[in-house]
Coordinates of C-alpha atoms in Angstrom, one line a residue:
M1 CA 64.9 54.5 76.2
T2 CA 65.0 51.9 73.4
N3 CA 68.2 49.6 73.3
A4 CA 69.8 50.0 70.0
G5 CA 73.1 48.8 68.9
Q6 CA 75.4 47.1 71.7
D7 CA 75.3 48.0 75.2
N8 CA 78.9 49.2 76.2
H9 CA 79.2 49.9 79.8
S10 CA 77.4 50.4 83.0
A11 CA 77.8 52.5 86.3
D12 CA 76.0 53.1 89.4
I13 CA 74.9 56.7 90.2
A14 CA 74.3 57.9 93.5
P15 CA 72.2 61.3 93.5
A16 CA 72.0 61.8 97.2
D17 CA 75.9 62.0 97.7
M18 CA 76.8 63.9 94.7
P19 CA 78.9 66.8 96.3
R20 CA 78.5 70.4 95.4
I21 CA 81.3 71.9 93.4
G22 CA 80.1 75.5 92.6
T23 CA 77.5 77.7 91.5
I24 CA 76.5 79.4 88.4
D25 CA 74.8 82.8 87.8
E26 CA 70.8 82.6 87.7
R27 CA 71.3 84.2 84.2
Y28 CA 74.1 81.7 83.2
Q29 CA 72.4 80.7 80.0
S30 CA 72.0 84.0 77.9
Y31 CA 72.1 85.1 74.4
N32 CA 73.1 87.8 71.7
V33 CA 70.9 89.9 69.6
E34 CA 73.7 91.6 67.3
M35 CA 73.8 95.2 67.2
V36 CA 73.8 94.8 63.4
E37 CA 70.4 93.2 64.0
V38 CA 68.9 96.0 65.9
I39 CA 70.1 98.8 63.3
G40 CA 69.6 96.7 60.2
G41 CA 72.6 96.0 58.0
R42 CA 74.9 93.4 56.3
F43 CA 74.9 90.0 58.6
W44 CA 75.6 86.5 57.5
K45 CA 73.5 85.2 55.2
P46 CA 71.7 81.9 55.9
Y47 CA 72.6 78.8 53.9
S48 CA 70.8 78.5 50.6
P49 CA 71.6 76.8 47.4
E50 CA 73.3 79.8 46.0
V51 CA 75.4 80.1 49.4
R52 CA 76.6 76.8 48.7
A53 CA 77.5 77.1 45.3
I54 CA 79.7 80.1 46.1
L55 CA 81.3 78.0 48.8
D56 CA 81.6 75.1 46.7
A57 CA 83.4 77.4 43.8
Q58 CA 85.7 78.4 46.7
Q59 CA 85.3 82.0 46.0
K60 CA 87.7 84.3 47.7
P61 CA 86.9 88.1 48.8
T62 CA 88.1 90.3 45.8
E63 CA 87.6 93.6 47.4
Q64 CA 86.2 95.4 50.7
S65 CA 82.4 96.1 50.9
E66 CA 80.8 98.8 53.3
G67 CA 79.7 96.8 56.5
V68 CA 81.8 93.8 55.9
P69 CA 85.0 93.2 58.3
V70 CA 88.1 93.1 56.5
G71 CA 89.1 90.1 54.5
M72 CA 85.5 88.6 54.5
D73 CA 83.8 87.5 51.4
P74 CA 80.9 90.2 50.7
D75 CA 78.9 87.4 49.2
M76 CA 78.6 85.6 52.4
Y77 CA 76.3 88.6 53.8
Q78 CA 72.9 89.7 53.1
Q79 CA 71.2 92.9 53.9
R80 CA 68.3 92.9 56.4
A81 CA 66.2 95.2 58.0
P82 CA 66.2 95.7 62.0
I83 CA 64.8 92.8 63.9
D84 CA 61.2 93.2 65.0
L85 CA 61.6 93.1 68.9
T86 CA 57.9 93.7 69.4
N87 CA 56.9 90.5 67.7
P88 CA 54.6 88.6 70.0
R89 CA 56.6 84.9 69.3
L90 CA 59.7 86.3 69.7
R91 CA 59.0 87.9 73.0
K92 CA 57.4 84.8 74.1
M93 CA 60.1 82.5 73.2
A94 CA 62.8 84.8 74.7
E95 CA 60.7 85.2 77.7
A96 CA 60.6 81.3 78.6
L97 CA 64.4 81.4 78.6
G98 CA 64.4 84.2 81.2
P99 CA 66.1 85.5 83.3
A100 CA 68.9 85.9 80.9
Y101 CA 71.4 88.4 80.0
V102 CA 70.6 90.0 76.2
R103 CA 74.0 91.0 74.7
V104 CA 74.0 93.8 72.2
S105 CA 77.2 93.7 70.6
G106 CA 79.3 92.4 67.9
T107 CA 81.6 93.6 65.3
W108 CA 79.0 96.6 64.0
A109 CA 78.8 97.9 67.5
N110 CA 82.3 99.1 67.3
T111 CA 81.5 101.7 64.9
V112 CA 77.8 102.6 65.3
Y113 CA 76.7 106.0 65.7
F114 CA 74.0 106.8 68.3
H115 CA 71.6 109.5 66.7
D116 CA 70.5 111.2 70.1
S117 CA 67.8 112.9 68.6
D118 CA 64.0 112.3 67.8
T119 CA 64.4 113.7 64.4
P120 CA 65.3 111.6 61.3
P121 CA 68.7 110.1 61.2
P122 CA 71.0 111.2 58.3
S123 CA 70.9 109.2 55.4
S124 CA 74.3 108.0 56.0
P125 CA 76.5 107.8 59.3
P126 CA 78.9 110.6 60.1
E127 CA 82.5 109.9 59.0
G128 CA 84.3 107.3 61.0
F129 CA 81.2 105.6 61.7
G130 CA 79.8 102.3 59.6
G131 CA 76.1 102.4 61.2
I132 CA 73.4 104.5 62.9
L133 CA 71.5 103.3 65.8
T134 CA 68.3 105.5 66.6
R135 CA 66.5 106.3 69.7
Q136 CA 63.4 104.4 68.7
Q137 CA 65.7 101.2 68.0
W138 CA 67.7 101.4 71.4
K139 CA 64.2 102.2 73.2
G140 CA 62.8 99.0 71.7
M141 CA 66.0 96.9 73.0
V142 CA 65.2 98.4 76.5
D143 CA 61.6 97.5 76.2
F144 CA 62.2 93.8 74.9
S145 CA 64.8 93.6 77.9
H146 CA 62.1 94.3 80.4
A147 CA 59.3 92.3 78.7
V148 CA 61.6 89.0 78.8
D149 CA 63.6 89.4 81.8
A150 CA 67.0 89.7 80.0
K151 CA 69.2 92.4 81.5
I152 CA 71.1 94.4 78.8
V153 CA 74.8 93.5 78.2
T154 CA 76.5 95.7 75.6
S155 CA 80.0 97.3 74.3
F156 CA 80.5 100.8 73.1
S157 CA 81.3 102.4 69.8
T158 CA 85.3 102.8 69.5
G159 CA 86.0 103.5 65.8
V160 CA 87.9 106.4 64.5
G161 CA 84.6 108.3 64.6
T162 CA 85.1 108.1 68.5
R163 CA 88.5 109.6 68.8
D164 CA 90.3 112.9 69.2
S165 CA 92.8 114.5 67.1
N166 CA 95.6 112.2 68.9
G167 CA 93.5 109.2 68.2
V168 CA 92.6 108.8 71.8
W169 CA 88.9 107.4 72.5
T170 CA 86.4 110.1 73.8
P171 CA 83.2 109.1 75.8
E172 CA 80.6 111.2 74.0
Q173 CA 79.0 108.5 72.0
A174 CA 78.9 106.4 75.3
R175 CA 77.5 109.2 77.4
H176 CA 74.7 109.9 74.9
I177 CA 73.6 106.1 75.0
L178 CA 74.0 106.0 78.8
D179 CA 72.0 108.9 79.5
F180 CA 69.4 107.8 77.0
T181 CA 69.0 104.4 78.3
K182 CA 68.5 106.2 81.9
S183 CA 65.8 108.3 80.5
V184 CA 63.5 105.6 79.1
G185 CA 63.8 103.4 82.2
G186 CA 66.6 101.2 81.0
T187 CA 69.6 100.0 82.8
I188 CA 72.8 98.3 81.2
A189 CA 73.8 95.8 83.8
A190 CA 77.5 95.1 82.2
A191 CA 79.4 96.2 79.3
E192 CA 82.8 95.7 77.4
F193 CA 84.7 98.6 76.1
M194 CA 85.2 97.0 72.8
N195 CA 83.9 94.0 70.9
E196 CA 86.8 91.5 70.5
P197 CA 89.7 93.5 70.9
T198 CA 92.3 91.0 69.9
I199 CA 91.3 91.6 66.3
A200 CA 90.6 95.2 66.7
G201 CA 91.5 95.9 63.3
M202 CA 88.5 93.8 61.9
G203 CA 86.4 95.9 64.0
G204 CA 87.2 99.4 62.9
A205 CA 89.9 100.3 65.1
P206 CA 92.6 102.9 63.8
E207 CA 95.0 101.5 61.5
G208 CA 98.2 100.0 63.5
Y209 CA 96.0 99.7 67.0
D210 CA 97.9 97.7 69.5
A211 CA 98.0 96.9 73.2
A212 CA 99.4 100.1 74.4
D213 CA 96.8 101.9 72.5
Y214 CA 94.1 99.7 74.3
G215 CA 95.5 100.4 77.7
R216 CA 95.5 104.2 76.7
D217 CA 91.8 103.9 75.8
L218 CA 90.8 102.1 78.9
A219 CA 92.6 104.7 81.1
V220 CA 89.7 106.9 79.7
F221 CA 86.9 104.4 79.7
H222 CA 87.3 103.0 83.1
P223 CA 87.1 106.1 85.2
F224 CA 84.1 107.5 83.0
M225 CA 82.2 104.5 83.4
R226 CA 82.8 104.4 87.3
Q227 CA 81.5 108.0 87.5
A228 CA 78.9 107.8 84.8
A229 CA 77.3 104.2 85.3
P230 CA 78.6 103.3 88.7
N231 CA 76.3 100.1 89.1
M232 CA 77.5 98.5 85.8
R233 CA 79.7 95.6 85.7
I234 CA 83.0 96.2 83.4
L235 CA 83.7 93.2 81.6
G236 CA 86.9 92.5 79.8
P237 CA 88.8 92.2 77.7
G238 CA 86.4 90.4 75.7
S239 CA 89.2 88.6 73.6
V240 CA 88.6 86.0 71.1
G241 CA 91.0 83.4 68.9
E242 CA 93.5 82.2 71.7
S243 CA 93.5 78.8 73.3
A244 CA 95.4 76.2 75.2
P245 CA 96.7 73.3 72.7
T246 CA 94.0 70.5 72.4
P247 CA 95.2 67.0 71.7
G248 CA 94.8 65.8 68.1
S249 CA 93.4 69.3 66.9
S250 CA 94.6 70.9 63.8
A251 CA 92.6 74.1 64.4
P252 CA 95.1 77.1 65.1
A253 CA 94.8 80.3 67.3
M254 CA 93.4 82.9 65.0
S255 CA 97.0 84.9 65.4
A256 CA 98.2 82.1 63.0
V257 CA 95.6 82.9 60.4
P258 CA 97.5 84.7 57.6
T259 CA 94.5 87.3 57.1
I260 CA 94.6 88.3 60.9
G261 CA 97.8 87.4 62.4
A262 CA 99.6 90.7 61.6
G263 CA 97.2 92.6 63.5
F264 CA 96.4 90.2 66.3
I265 CA 96.5 91.6 69.7
K266 CA 97.6 89.3 72.5
T267 CA 95.3 89.3 75.6
E268 CA 98.2 89.2 77.9
D269 CA 99.6 92.2 76.4
M270 CA 96.3 93.9 76.8
L271 CA 96.0 92.9 80.5
K272 CA 99.6 94.1 81.0
A273 CA 98.6 97.5 79.7
T274 CA 95.3 98.0 81.5
G275 CA 96.1 96.6 85.1
P276 CA 93.3 94.7 87.1
I277 CA 90.5 97.0 86.2
F278 CA 87.7 94.6 85.2
D279 CA 84.8 93.6 87.4
V280 CA 84.5 90.4 85.3
F281 CA 86.9 88.5 83.0
S282 CA 85.3 88.0 79.7
Y283 CA 86.2 86.1 76.3
H284 CA 84.7 84.5 73.5
F285 CA 85.0 81.1 72.1
Y286 CA 84.5 79.4 68.6
G287 CA 85.6 76.1 68.0
A288 CA 85.9 76.8 64.4
A289 CA 85.1 78.8 61.6
S290 CA 81.9 78.1 59.3
K291 CA 82.1 77.2 55.9
R292 CA 81.4 80.8 54.9
C293 CA 85.0 81.6 56.0
E294 CA 86.8 78.6 54.9
G295 CA 88.3 80.8 52.0
T296 CA 90.1 83.0 54.5
M297 CA 90.7 80.6 57.2
P298 CA 90.8 77.1 56.0
Q299 CA 92.9 75.8 59.1
M300 CA 90.0 76.6 61.3
A301 CA 87.2 74.4 59.5
T302 CA 85.4 71.4 61.1
T303 CA 83.0 68.8 59.6
A304 CA 79.6 67.3 60.8
E305 CA 81.5 64.1 61.1
A306 CA 83.3 65.5 63.8
A307 CA 80.3 67.0 65.7
L308 CA 80.2 64.1 68.3
S309 CA 83.9 63.7 68.9
E310 CA 85.6 64.4 72.1
E311 CA 88.4 66.5 70.3
W312 CA 85.7 68.7 69.1
L313 CA 83.8 68.9 72.3
S314 CA 86.7 69.7 74.4
R315 CA 87.9 72.4 72.5
T316 CA 85.6 74.6 74.8
D317 CA 87.5 73.3 77.8
A318 CA 91.1 74.2 76.3
T319 CA 90.0 77.7 75.5
E320 CA 88.3 78.1 79.2
V321 CA 91.8 76.9 80.6
F322 CA 93.7 79.6 78.8
Y323 CA 91.6 82.4 79.6
E324 CA 91.2 81.3 83.4
S325 CA 95.0 81.0 83.5
L326 CA 95.4 84.8 82.3
R327 CA 92.3 85.7 84.7
D328 CA 94.3 84.1 87.7
K329 CA 97.4 86.0 86.7
Y330 CA 96.2 89.5 86.0
Q331 CA 92.6 89.5 87.5
P332 CA 92.6 86.9 90.5
G333 CA 89.4 86.1 92.0
K334 CA 87.1 88.0 89.1
P335 CA 84.2 85.9 87.8
L336 CA 84.6 84.4 84.4
W337 CA 82.0 84.9 81.5
N338 CA 82.0 83.7 78.1
T339 CA 80.3 86.6 76.2
E340 CA 80.0 85.1 72.7
T341 CA 79.8 81.5 71.5
A342 CA 78.2 79.3 69.0
D343 CA 79.5 76.1 66.7
A344 CA 81.3 78.1 64.4
A345 CA 82.1 81.7 63.7
C346 CA 80.8 83.4 60.6
G347 CA 77.3 82.6 61.1
G348 CA 77.7 78.9 61.9
N349 CA 77.9 75.9 59.9
P350 CA 74.9 74.3 57.8
W351 CA 74.4 71.8 60.7
A352 CA 74.4 74.6 63.4
S353 CA 70.5 74.9 63.0
T354 CA 70.0 71.1 63.4
F355 CA 69.8 68.7 66.2
L356 CA 73.6 67.7 65.6
D357 CA 74.5 70.9 67.1
S358 CA 72.4 70.6 70.3
F359 CA 75.0 68.1 71.5
R360 CA 77.6 70.6 71.4
Y361 CA 75.4 73.2 73.1
L362 CA 74.4 71.1 75.9
D363 CA 77.7 69.7 76.6
Q364 CA 79.4 73.1 76.5
L365 CA 76.9 74.4 79.0
G366 CA 77.5 71.3 81.4
R367 CA 81.4 71.5 80.9
L368 CA 81.6 75.3 81.6
A369 CA 79.3 75.1 84.6
R370 CA 81.4 72.4 86.3
R371 CA 84.6 74.4 85.3
G372 CA 83.3 77.5 87.3
L373 CA 82.1 80.0 84.5
Q374 CA 79.4 82.2 85.7
V375 CA 77.7 83.2 82.5
I376 CA 77.7 81.8 78.8
I377 CA 75.9 83.9 76.1
H378 CA 75.0 82.0 72.9
N379 CA 75.2 83.8 69.4
T380 CA 72.4 84.4 68.5
L381 CA 69.0 84.4 69.6
A382 CA 67.4 84.7 66.3
S383 CA 69.7 85.4 63.4
S384 CA 71.7 83.2 60.9
D385 CA 72.2 79.6 61.2
Y386 CA 73.1 79.5 64.8
G387 CA 70.2 81.2 65.9
L388 CA 68.2 79.4 68.6
L389 CA 65.2 80.7 66.5
D390 CA 64.5 80.8 62.9
E391 CA 65.3 84.3 61.9
N392 CA 62.1 84.6 59.4
T393 CA 59.8 82.7 61.6
F394 CA 60.8 82.7 65.1
A395 CA 60.2 79.1 65.3
P396 CA 62.3 77.1 67.5
R397 CA 65.2 75.0 66.3
P398 CA 66.6 72.0 68.1
N399 CA 68.8 74.2 70.4
Y400 CA 66.1 76.2 71.5
W401 CA 64.2 73.1 72.8
A402 CA 67.9 72.1 74.6
A403 CA 68.0 75.5 76.0
L404 CA 64.5 75.6 77.3
L405 CA 64.9 72.2 79.1
W406 CA 68.2 73.3 80.7
R407 CA 66.3 76.2 82.0
R408 CA 63.4 74.3 83.5
L409 CA 65.7 71.6 85.0
M410 CA 69.3 72.4 85.6
G411 CA 69.5 74.7 88.9
T412 CA 72.4 77.0 89.9
T413 CA 74.3 74.7 92.2
V414 CA 76.6 72.5 90.5
L415 CA 77.2 69.1 91.5
D416 CA 80.0 66.5 90.8
P417 CA 78.3 63.1 89.4
R418 CA 81.6 61.3 90.2
S419 CA 81.1 58.5 87.7
S420 CA 80.7 57.8 83.9
P421 CA 80.7 54.5 82.3
A422 CA 82.3 55.3 79.1
T423 CA 84.1 58.3 77.2
S424 CA 81.2 58.7 75.1
L425 CA 78.7 59.0 78.1
H426 CA 79.0 62.6 79.3
L427 CA 77.1 63.2 82.7
Y428 CA 76.6 66.7 84.1
A429 CA 74.6 67.3 87.5
H430 CA 73.1 70.2 89.1
C431 CA 70.3 70.6 91.8
L432 CA 67.0 70.4 90.4
R433 CA 65.6 73.7 89.7
D434 CA 63.0 74.9 92.1
Q435 CA 62.9 71.4 94.3
S436 CA 64.5 71.1 97.5
G437 CA 66.7 68.3 97.9
G438 CA 66.4 67.5 94.3
V439 CA 69.1 66.6 91.5
A440 CA 69.0 66.8 87.6
L441 CA 71.2 64.8 85.6
L442 CA 72.2 65.5 82.1
V443 CA 73.3 62.4 80.1
I444 CA 74.5 63.0 76.8
N445 CA 75.4 59.6 74.7
T446 CA 78.0 60.9 71.8
D447 CA 78.3 57.2 70.7
R448 CA 76.4 57.1 67.0
T449 CA 76.0 53.2 67.3
A450 CA 76.2 52.0 70.7
S451 CA 73.8 52.3 73.7
Q452 CA 75.2 53.1 77.3
E453 CA 73.5 52.5 80.6
L454 CA 73.6 53.6 84.2
T455 CA 72.0 52.4 87.3
I456 CA 69.8 54.8 89.0
P457 CA 68.9 53.9 92.6
M458 CA 65.3 56.0 92.5
Q459 CA 62.6 56.9 90.4
S460 CA 63.0 59.7 87.9
E461 CA 61.4 61.9 85.3
R462 CA 63.2 61.3 81.8
Y463 CA 63.4 63.6 79.0
T464 CA 65.1 62.3 76.0
L465 CA 66.0 64.3 73.0
S466 CA 66.5 62.4 69.9
A467 CA 66.3 62.7 66.0
N468 CA 63.4 61.9 63.9
K469 CA 65.3 60.2 61.3
D470 CA 68.4 61.8 61.0
L471 CA 70.7 64.0 63.3
Q472 CA 71.0 67.0 60.8
E473 CA 67.2 67.5 60.7
R474 CA 65.8 71.0 61.8
S475 CA 63.2 69.2 64.2
V476 CA 64.1 66.9 67.5
Q477 CA 61.9 64.7 69.4
L478 CA 61.2 64.8 73.3
N479 CA 60.6 61.1 74.4
G480 CA 59.3 60.0 70.8
R481 CA 57.3 63.0 70.2
I482 CA 58.4 66.0 67.8
L483 CA 58.4 69.3 69.6
Q484 CA 56.5 72.1 67.9
L485 CA 54.4 75.1 69.1
E486 CA 50.9 74.6 69.6
P487 CA 48.3 77.1 68.7
N488 CA 48.8 80.6 69.6
D489 CA 52.3 80.1 70.1
D490 CA 52.1 78.4 73.2
L491 CA 55.2 76.1 74.3
P492 CA 53.8 72.6 74.4
A493 CA 54.0 70.8 77.8
L494 CA 57.6 69.4 78.6
K495 CA 56.5 66.2 80.3
G496 CA 59.0 63.6 81.5
E497 CA 58.4 59.9 81.5
P498 CA 58.4 58.4 84.8
T499 CA 61.3 55.8 85.0
P500 CA 61.6 53.5 87.7
A501 CA 64.8 52.6 89.5
G502 CA 67.4 50.3 88.3
R503 CA 69.0 50.2 84.9
V504 CA 68.6 52.9 82.6
T505 CA 69.7 52.5 78.8
F506 CA 70.6 55.7 76.7
S507 CA 70.4 55.0 72.9
P508 CA 72.9 56.0 70.5
A509 CA 73.2 59.8 69.7
T510 CA 70.7 60.8 72.3
I511 CA 70.5 63.9 75.0
T512 CA 68.5 62.8 78.2
F513 CA 67.6 65.0 81.3
L514 CA 66.5 62.9 84.5
A515 CA 64.8 64.8 87.0
M516 CA 65.0 63.3 90.4
P517 CA 63.0 65.4 92.8
D518 CA 63.3 62.8 95.7
A519 CA 67.2 62.5 95.5
G520 CA 67.7 64.0 99.0
N521 CA 71.0 65.6 98.2
E522 CA 71.6 67.9 101.2
A523 CA 73.8 70.2 99.2
C524 CA 70.4 70.8 97.4
E525 CA 68.4 71.6 100.3
A526 CA 66.4 74.9 100.1

């Protein structure tokens, strides 16, 4: 690591003595493939000169468009064909992140109609539905999940088309998809009833839908699933948009946003209405709304300049604290999952596809593992600007390389590194994957100008991610070399650089993994 800028602080690290503070699911780091990707439809348009012109003009939505959530600007979307889940590069990239969960959900899942027939689907969905999922498309997802070792997580259609004359949810559509999944050798490992019930009105729920309606629906959903899919874990409620206050943050909860607030349903009210019925307590988190949504949610915007700030990075802590407290009150002892997250809602900000967001990505993984979260599902694998892969080429973006290094090095036992020399140096420690007694240390220097130091008492293998020239580039260097696919789409060898014991310097705005196979940490003994 080169010395750049002024070294601020130094601290001693004792890998052998780091105590165990918890464990995470083997599939902790997972990803979304949105339902709209599977069936084809309107999803967030990647940033381009045309999109930027619309944003600069601060255009506001004028009228509702089919397939566009209420209150959102239709010009921020583009029509897309179903994702090719058989693509060899896509499968190879996803397989390298396995084992994982693949969550097939999103706003569009709330109103999708499953055409349970081998006959051609109708030209338009039945009344009360917004899209059509075919057998072939769902079987493609099942086949993909097998090929890449990613267990399926989903949610079910809950819009007006699924309801009886009294407006109560009926399980017919859910039964069809469960039966078909089983018939083609698939399994749904876990599911939420509805995608983001706190903003149910934006997802196609009946007008005036409230917590009492949610409780009434879950009184149907829960016993049905226990009978129809007894091995499936029921996740819930899958809320979004609430948080404990973060010092210095100006971003409000979504209930304070004018276009959303009137129809917002509080998680606590839903939990009171359902009782302790979930196997896993789930929630979603976005620290901000992207530039696409600034017209409707200006209070929830952020900037690239803030991307390395503690105020920004700590927002994930505040939201986890909020939902953990509700879990402890209404679902004590249940595992906690974040089933959808990225840098910003509405497809991600322009820098979501650059190295600048890798600091948020890995810091969030480290923070939430330390707090006891069991699973975190990134949105998305390969769509819009927050995709780990480019949606057109499936080429890796910086966050993919960050995810791959986490997968290769960070095991399921979480350790306490105990010491950090400066607030800008974020330390996270796990047992080194597949190495008895070994320790992996993740070191994130968020200071843009100053280096930091640690004293490491043993030799390590160093993996440092850094920008080539600028943090907002769509490429990233590993130990000074740009990461890219090799011929035949093979992943490059991710080799660490031997680093002797002693003072180790971490350059400004870099991310480093240190692998210490000979740490001798008893908590990491096989």
